[in-house]
Short mmCIF file of C-alpha atoms and ligand atoms in Angstrom, two decimals:
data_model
loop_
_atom_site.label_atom_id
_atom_site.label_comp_id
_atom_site.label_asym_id
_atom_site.label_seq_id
_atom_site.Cartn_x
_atom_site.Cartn_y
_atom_site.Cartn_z
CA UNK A 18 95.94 60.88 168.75
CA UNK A 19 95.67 57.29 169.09
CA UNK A 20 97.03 54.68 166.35
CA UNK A 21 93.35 53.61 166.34
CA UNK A 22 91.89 57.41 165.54
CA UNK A 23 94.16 57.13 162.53
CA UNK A 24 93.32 53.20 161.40
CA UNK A 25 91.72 53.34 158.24
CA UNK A 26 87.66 53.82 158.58
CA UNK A 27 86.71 52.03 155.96
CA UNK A 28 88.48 48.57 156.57
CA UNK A 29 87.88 46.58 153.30
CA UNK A 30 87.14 43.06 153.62
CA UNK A 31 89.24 41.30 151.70
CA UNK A 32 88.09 39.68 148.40
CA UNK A 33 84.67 41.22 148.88
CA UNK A 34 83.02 43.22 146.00
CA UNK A 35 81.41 45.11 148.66
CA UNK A 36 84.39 46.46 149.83
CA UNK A 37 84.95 47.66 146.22
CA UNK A 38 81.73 49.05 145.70
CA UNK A 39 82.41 51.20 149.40
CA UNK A 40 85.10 52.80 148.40
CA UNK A 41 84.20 53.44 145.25
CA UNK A 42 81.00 54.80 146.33
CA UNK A 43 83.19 57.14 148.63
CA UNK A 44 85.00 58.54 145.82
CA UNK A 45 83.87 61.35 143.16
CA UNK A 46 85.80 60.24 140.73
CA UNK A 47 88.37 57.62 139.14
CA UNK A 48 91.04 60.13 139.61
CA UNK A 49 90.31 60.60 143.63
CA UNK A 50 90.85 57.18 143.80
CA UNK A 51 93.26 55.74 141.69
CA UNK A 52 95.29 58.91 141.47
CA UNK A 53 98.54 59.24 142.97
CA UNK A 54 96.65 61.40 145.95
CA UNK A 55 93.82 59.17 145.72
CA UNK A 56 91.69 57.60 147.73
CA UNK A 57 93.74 53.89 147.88
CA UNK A 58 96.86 55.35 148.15
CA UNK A 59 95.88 57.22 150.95
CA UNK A 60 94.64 54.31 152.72
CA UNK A 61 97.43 51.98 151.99
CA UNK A 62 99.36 54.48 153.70
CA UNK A 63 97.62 54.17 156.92
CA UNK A 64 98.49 50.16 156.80
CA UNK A 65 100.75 51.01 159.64
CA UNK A 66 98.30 51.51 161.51
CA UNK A 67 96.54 48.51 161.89
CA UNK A 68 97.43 45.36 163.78
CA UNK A 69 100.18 43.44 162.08
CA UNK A 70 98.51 40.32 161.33
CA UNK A 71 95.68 42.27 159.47
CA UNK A 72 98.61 44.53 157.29
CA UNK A 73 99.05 41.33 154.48
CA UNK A 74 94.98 40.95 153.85
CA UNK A 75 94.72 44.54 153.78
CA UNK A 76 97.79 45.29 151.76
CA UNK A 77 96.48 42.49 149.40
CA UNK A 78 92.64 43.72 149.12
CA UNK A 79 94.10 47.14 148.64
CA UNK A 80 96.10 46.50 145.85
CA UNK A 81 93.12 43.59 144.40
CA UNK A 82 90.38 46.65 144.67
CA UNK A 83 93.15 48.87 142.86
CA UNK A 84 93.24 46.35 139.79
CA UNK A 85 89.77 45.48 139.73
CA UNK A 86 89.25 49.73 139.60
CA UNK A 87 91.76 50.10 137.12
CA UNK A 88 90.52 46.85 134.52
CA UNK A 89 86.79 48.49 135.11
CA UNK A 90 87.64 52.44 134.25
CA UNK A 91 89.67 50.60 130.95
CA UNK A 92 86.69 48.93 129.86
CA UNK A 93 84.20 51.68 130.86
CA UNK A 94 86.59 54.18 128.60
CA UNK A 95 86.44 51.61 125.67
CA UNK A 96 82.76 51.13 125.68
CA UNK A 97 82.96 54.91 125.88
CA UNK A 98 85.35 55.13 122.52
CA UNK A 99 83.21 52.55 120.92
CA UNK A 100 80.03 53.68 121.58
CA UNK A 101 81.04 57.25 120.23
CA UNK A 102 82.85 55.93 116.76
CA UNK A 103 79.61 53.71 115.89
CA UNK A 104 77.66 57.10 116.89
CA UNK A 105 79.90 59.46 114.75
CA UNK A 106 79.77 56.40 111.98
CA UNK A 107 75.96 56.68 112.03
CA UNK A 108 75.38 60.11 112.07
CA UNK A 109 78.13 61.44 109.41
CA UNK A 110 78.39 58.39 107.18
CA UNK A 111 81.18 58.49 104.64
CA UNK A 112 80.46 56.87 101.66
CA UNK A 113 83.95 55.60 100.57
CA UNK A 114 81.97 55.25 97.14
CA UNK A 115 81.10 58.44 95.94
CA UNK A 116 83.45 59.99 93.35
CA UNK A 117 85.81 62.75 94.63
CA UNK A 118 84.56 66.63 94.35
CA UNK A 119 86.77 67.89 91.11
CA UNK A 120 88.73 71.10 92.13
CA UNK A 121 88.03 74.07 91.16
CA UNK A 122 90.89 74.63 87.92
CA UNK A 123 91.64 78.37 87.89
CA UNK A 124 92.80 79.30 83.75
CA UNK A 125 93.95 82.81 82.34
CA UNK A 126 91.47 85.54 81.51
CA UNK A 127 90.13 85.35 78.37
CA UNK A 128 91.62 89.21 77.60
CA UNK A 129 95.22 87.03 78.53
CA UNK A 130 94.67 84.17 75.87
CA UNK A 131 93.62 86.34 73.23
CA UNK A 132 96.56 89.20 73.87
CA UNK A 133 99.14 85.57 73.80
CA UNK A 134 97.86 84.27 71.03
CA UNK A 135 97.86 87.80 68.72
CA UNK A 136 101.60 87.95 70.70
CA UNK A 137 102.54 84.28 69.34
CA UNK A 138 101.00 85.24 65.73
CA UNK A 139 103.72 87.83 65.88
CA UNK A 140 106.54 86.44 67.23
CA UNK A 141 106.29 84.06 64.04
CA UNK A 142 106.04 87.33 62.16
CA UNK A 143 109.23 88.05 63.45
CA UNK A 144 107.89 90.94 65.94
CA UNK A 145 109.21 91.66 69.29
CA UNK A 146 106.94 92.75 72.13
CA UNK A 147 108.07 96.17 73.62
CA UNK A 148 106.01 97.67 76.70
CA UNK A 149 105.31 101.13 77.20
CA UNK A 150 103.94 103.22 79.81
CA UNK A 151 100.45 103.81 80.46
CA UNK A 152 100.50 107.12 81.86
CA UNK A 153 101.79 109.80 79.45
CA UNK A 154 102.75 113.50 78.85
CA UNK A 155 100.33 115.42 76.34
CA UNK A 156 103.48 115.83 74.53
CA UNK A 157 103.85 112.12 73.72
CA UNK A 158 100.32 110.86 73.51
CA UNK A 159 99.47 113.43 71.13
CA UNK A 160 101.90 116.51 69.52
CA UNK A 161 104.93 114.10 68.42
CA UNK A 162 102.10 112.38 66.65
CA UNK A 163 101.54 115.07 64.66
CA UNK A 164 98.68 116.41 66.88
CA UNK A 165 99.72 119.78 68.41
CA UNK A 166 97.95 121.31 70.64
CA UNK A 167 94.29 122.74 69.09
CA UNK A 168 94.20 119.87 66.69
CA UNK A 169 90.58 118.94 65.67
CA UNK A 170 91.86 115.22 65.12
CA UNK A 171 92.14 115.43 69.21
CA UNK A 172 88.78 115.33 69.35
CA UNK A 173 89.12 111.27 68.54
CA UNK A 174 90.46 110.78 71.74
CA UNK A 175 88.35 111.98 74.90
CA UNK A 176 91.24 112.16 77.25
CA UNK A 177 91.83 111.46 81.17
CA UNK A 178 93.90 114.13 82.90
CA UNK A 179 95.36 114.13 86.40
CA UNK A 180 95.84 116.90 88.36
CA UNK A 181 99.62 117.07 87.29
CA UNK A 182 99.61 119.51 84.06
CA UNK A 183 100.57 117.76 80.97
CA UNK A 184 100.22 114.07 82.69
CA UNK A 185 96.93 111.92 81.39
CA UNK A 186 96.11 108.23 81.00
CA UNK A 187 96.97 107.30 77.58
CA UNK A 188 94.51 107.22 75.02
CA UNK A 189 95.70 105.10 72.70
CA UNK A 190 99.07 102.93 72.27
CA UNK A 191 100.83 104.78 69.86
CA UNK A 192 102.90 107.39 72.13
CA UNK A 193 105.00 103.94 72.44
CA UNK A 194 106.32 104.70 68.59
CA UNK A 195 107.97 107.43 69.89
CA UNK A 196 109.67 106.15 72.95
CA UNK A 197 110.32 102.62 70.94
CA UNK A 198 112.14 104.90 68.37
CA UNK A 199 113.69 106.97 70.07
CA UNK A 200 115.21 103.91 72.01
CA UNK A 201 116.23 101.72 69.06
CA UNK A 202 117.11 105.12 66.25
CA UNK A 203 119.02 104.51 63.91
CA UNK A 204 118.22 100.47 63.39
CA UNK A 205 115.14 99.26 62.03
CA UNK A 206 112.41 98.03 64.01
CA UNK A 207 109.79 95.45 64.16
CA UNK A 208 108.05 95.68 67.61
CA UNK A 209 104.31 95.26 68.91
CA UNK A 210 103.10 97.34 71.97
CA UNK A 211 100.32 95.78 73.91
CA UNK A 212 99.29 97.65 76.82
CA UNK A 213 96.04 99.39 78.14
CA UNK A 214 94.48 102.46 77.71
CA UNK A 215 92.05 104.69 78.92
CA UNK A 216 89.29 107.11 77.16
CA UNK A 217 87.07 109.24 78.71
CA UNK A 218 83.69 107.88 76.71
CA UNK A 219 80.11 106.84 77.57
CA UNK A 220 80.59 103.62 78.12
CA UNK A 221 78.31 101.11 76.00
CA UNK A 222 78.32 97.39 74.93
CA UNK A 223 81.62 98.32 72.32
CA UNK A 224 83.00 101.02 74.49
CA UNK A 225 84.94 100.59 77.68
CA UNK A 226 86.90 103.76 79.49
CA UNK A 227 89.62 101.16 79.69
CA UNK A 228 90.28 98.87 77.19
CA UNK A 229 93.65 96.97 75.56
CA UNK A 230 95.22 97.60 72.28
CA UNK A 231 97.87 96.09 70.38
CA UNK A 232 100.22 98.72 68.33
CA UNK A 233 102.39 97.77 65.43
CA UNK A 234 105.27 99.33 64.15
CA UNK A 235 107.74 98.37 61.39
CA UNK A 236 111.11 100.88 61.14
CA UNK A 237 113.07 100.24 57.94
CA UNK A 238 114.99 101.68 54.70
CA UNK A 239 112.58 99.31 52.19
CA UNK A 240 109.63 99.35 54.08
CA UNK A 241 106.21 99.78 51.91
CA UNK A 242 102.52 99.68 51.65
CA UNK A 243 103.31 95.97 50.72
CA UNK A 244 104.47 95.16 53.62
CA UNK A 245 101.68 96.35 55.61
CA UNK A 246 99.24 94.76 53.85
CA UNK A 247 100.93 90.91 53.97
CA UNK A 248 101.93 91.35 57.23
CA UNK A 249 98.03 92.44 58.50
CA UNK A 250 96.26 89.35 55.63
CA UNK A 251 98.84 86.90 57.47
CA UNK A 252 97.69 88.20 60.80
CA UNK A 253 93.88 88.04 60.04
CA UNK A 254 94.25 84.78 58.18
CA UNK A 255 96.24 83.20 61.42
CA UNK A 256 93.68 85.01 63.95
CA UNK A 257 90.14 83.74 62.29
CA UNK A 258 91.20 81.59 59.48
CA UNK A 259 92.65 81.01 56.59
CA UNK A 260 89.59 81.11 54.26
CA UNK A 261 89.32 84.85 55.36
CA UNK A 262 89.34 88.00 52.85
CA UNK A 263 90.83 90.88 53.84
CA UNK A 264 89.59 94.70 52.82
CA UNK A 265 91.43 97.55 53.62
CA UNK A 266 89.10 101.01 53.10
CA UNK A 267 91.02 104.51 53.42
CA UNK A 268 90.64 106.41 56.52
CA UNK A 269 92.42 109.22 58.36
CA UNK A 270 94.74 109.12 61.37
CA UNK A 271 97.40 111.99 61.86
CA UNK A 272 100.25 110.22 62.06
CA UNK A 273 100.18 107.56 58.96
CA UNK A 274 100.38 109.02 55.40
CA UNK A 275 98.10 107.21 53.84
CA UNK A 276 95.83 105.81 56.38
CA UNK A 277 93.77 102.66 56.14
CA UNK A 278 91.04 100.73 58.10
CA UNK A 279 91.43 96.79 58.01
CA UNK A 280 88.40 94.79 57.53
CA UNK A 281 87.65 91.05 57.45
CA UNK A 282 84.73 89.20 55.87
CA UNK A 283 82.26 87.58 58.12
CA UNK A 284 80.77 83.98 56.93
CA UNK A 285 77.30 84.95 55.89
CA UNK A 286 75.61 81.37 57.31
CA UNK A 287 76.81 82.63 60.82
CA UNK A 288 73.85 83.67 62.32
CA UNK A 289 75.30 86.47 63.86
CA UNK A 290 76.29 87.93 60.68
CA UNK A 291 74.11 90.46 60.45
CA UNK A 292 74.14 92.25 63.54
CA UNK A 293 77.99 92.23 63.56
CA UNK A 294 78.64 93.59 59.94
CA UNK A 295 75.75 96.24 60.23
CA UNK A 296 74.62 93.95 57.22
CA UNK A 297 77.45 94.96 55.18
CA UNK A 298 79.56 91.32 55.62
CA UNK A 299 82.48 93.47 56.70
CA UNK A 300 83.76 93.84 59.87
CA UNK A 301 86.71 96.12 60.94
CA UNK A 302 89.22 95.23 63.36
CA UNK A 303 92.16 97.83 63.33
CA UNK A 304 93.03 100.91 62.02
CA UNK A 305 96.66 101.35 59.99
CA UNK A 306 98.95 103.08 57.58
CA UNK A 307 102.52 104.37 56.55
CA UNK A 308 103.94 106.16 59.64
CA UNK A 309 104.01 109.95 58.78
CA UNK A 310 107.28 111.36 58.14
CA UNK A 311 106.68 113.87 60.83
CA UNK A 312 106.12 111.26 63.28
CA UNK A 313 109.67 109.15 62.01
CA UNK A 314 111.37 112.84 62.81
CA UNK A 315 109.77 113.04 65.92
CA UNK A 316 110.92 109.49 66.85
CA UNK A 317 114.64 110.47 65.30
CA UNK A 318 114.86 108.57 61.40
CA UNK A 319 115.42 110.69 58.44
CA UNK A 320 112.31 110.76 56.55
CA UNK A 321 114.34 111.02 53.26
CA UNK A 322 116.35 107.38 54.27
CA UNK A 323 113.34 105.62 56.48
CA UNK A 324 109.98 104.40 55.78
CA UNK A 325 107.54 102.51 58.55
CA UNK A 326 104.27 100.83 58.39
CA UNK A 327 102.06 101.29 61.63
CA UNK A 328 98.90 99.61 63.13
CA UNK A 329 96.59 99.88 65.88
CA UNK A 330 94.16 97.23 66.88
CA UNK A 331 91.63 96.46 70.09
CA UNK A 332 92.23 92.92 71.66
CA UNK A 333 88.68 93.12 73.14
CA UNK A 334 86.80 93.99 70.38
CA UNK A 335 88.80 91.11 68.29
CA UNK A 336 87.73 89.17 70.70
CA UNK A 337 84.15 89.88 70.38
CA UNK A 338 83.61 89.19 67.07
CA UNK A 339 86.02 86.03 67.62
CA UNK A 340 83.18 84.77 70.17
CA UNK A 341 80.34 86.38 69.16
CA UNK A 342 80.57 88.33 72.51
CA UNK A 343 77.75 91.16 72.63
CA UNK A 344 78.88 93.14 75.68
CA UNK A 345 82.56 94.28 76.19
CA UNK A 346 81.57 94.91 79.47
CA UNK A 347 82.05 91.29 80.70
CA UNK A 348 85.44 91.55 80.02
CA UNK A 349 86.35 93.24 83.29
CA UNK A 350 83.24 92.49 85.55
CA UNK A 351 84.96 89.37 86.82
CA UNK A 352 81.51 87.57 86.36
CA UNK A 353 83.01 83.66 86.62
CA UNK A 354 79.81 82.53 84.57
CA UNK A 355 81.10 84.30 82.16
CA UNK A 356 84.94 83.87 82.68
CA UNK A 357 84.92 79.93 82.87
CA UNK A 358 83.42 79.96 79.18
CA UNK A 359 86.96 80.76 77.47
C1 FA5 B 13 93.70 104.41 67.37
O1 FA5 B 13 93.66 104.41 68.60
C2 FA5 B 13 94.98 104.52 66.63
N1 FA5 B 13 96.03 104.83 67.54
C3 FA5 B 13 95.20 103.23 65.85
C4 FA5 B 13 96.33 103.33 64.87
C5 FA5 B 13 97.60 102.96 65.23
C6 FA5 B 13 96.11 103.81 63.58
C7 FA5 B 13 98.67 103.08 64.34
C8 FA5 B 13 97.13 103.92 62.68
C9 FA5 B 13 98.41 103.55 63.06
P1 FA5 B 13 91.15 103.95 67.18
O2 FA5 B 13 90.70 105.08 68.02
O3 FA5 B 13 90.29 103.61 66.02
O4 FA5 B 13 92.61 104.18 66.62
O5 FA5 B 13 91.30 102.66 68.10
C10 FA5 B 13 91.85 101.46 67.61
C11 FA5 B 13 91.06 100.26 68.12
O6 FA5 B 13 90.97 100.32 69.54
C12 FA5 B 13 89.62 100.25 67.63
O7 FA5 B 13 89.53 99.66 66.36
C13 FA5 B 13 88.96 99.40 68.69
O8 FA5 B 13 89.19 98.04 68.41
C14 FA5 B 13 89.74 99.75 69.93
N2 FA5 B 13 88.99 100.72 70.74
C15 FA5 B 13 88.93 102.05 70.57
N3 FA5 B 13 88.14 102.63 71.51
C16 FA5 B 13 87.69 101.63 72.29
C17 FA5 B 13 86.84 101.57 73.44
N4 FA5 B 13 86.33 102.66 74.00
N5 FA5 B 13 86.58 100.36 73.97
C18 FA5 B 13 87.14 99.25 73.44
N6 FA5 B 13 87.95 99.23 72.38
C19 FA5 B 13 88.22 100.40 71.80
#
């Protein structure tokens, strides 16, 4: 092959924007051209090929189309990035202006504020929190509470069993008086035992099959009815108020001897008065007494040297009357509407 066959074929004239425009119009793109394999490069490599005298004007018009190419792809991509930040500007305007979207502020359950705050009203009581188990032996939940087996008072508590003999969800929170005395026997106690518990029941706008309760129990050689009474008035009084009257109505439980039911007064102007107190103005909110001296046995004090006072109250209920709350089934239907009121 001849030096001539390999001359370059498209000889550009120096200077002239023609020459530009013909080899750009050879190339697809910036990158065939301008690339390191382009186009230019490629053809400045064939300046050998030409006659001498011509290799300094074509070296030169090279190198001028080159820079001309280069300056015009630079201003073509900042028209480009222009053009597309005044589009962007236009189509998703920011208004600088507006106020900031608050965040979303997450805050305990309203079953977690009430069960601190009855836990804080205690504490200044001088009450310690113990926690006991949720699932239970028969044994515990109910004969060591002076409920053997057969016991008509069993019928208060519709019970969950599992498929393990003798193991069942615990009905209530007092099976914690015996492991609480059983752990501390023989020094006196003063301990509330939150916790939750389950009941097999229909379930309506009071009744839940799950539901939290707050047990009390005070262990001591001097303990009395007294006791009892001005530790539950302080707790009411703390809980909804200090204008609050406190009535306490004999009941029946199998392990206190006597047994009580606590009620409070309800302001009569509230206009939910009514409903609440059946009409009566009364409204009950736990259940209590002197522990039964079977039960102190069961839990390891001598009868004969140690007296207790015991009480057993629901959280969710409280709560309901608290807020005037007519369904205790919002408390665990995580409905926010209903959640972000508390
Ligand atoms: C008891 O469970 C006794 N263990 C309380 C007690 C303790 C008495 C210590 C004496 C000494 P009762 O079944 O009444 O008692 O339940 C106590 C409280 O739990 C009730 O006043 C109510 O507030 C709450 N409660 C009971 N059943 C449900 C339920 N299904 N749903 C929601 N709360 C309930």
């Amino acid at each position: 092959m001849s030096d001539k066959a390999n001359a370059p074929t498209a000889t550009p004239a120096a200077g002239s924007s023609a020459g530009l425009r013909g080899v750009a119009a050879a190339t697809s793109s910036m990158s065939d051209v301008l690339g390191d394999k382009g186009q230019l490069t490629a053809q400045l490599k064939k300046v050998g090929a030409i006659p001498k005298e011509e290799r300094p004007a074509f070296g030169q018009a090279i190198n001028r189309i080159k820079a001309e190419l280069t300056q015009a792809k630079e201003a073509r991509q900042a028209a480009l990035k222009k053009q597309e930040l005044e589009r962007s500007l236009t189509t998703n305007a920011l208004d600088v202006t507006l106020p900031g979207r608050p965040a979303l502020r997450g805050r305990l359950h309203i079953a977690t504020q009430i069960m601190r705050l009855i836990t804080s009203i205690f504490a200044d009581l001088g009450f310690q929190v113990y926690r006991s188990r949720e699932v239970e032996d028969d044994l515990t939940n109910f004969e060591l509470l002076n409920m053997p087996p057969h016991h008509p008072a069993r019928d208060m508590w519709d019970t969950f069993h599992t498929t393990t003999p003798g193991v069942i969800l615990r009905t209530h929170t007092s099976p914690g008086q015996i492991h609480v005395m059983r752990e501390c026997c023989p020094e006196p106690i003063r301990v509330i035992l939150p916790g939750m518990c389950y009941r097999y029941e229909a379930i309506t706008p009071r009744s839940e099959i799950q539901f939290e309760q707050v047990e009390g129990l005070a262990v001591g050689e001097n303990i009395t009815m007294a006791d009892l009474k001005g530790t539950i008035i302080a707790f009411a009084r703390r809980l909804f108020g200090q204008e609050r009257q406190v009535r306490f109505r004999s009941s029946y439980f199998p392990f206190t001897e006597p047994s009580i039911e606590v009620d409070i007064d309800w302001p009569k102007d509230d206009p939910n008065a009514d409903r609440l107190t059946k009409g009566t103005g009364w409204l009950e909110i736990m259940g209590a007494g002197m522990v039964h001296p079977t039960v102190l046995k069961n839990g390891g004090y001598d009868p004969a040297r140690f007296r207790g006072f015991a009480f057993g109250m629901g959280p969710q209920r409280i709560t309901m009357l608290k807020y005037a709350i007519d369904d205790i089934r919002q408390f665990w239907a995580n409905d926010v509407r209903f959640l972000e009121q508390f």
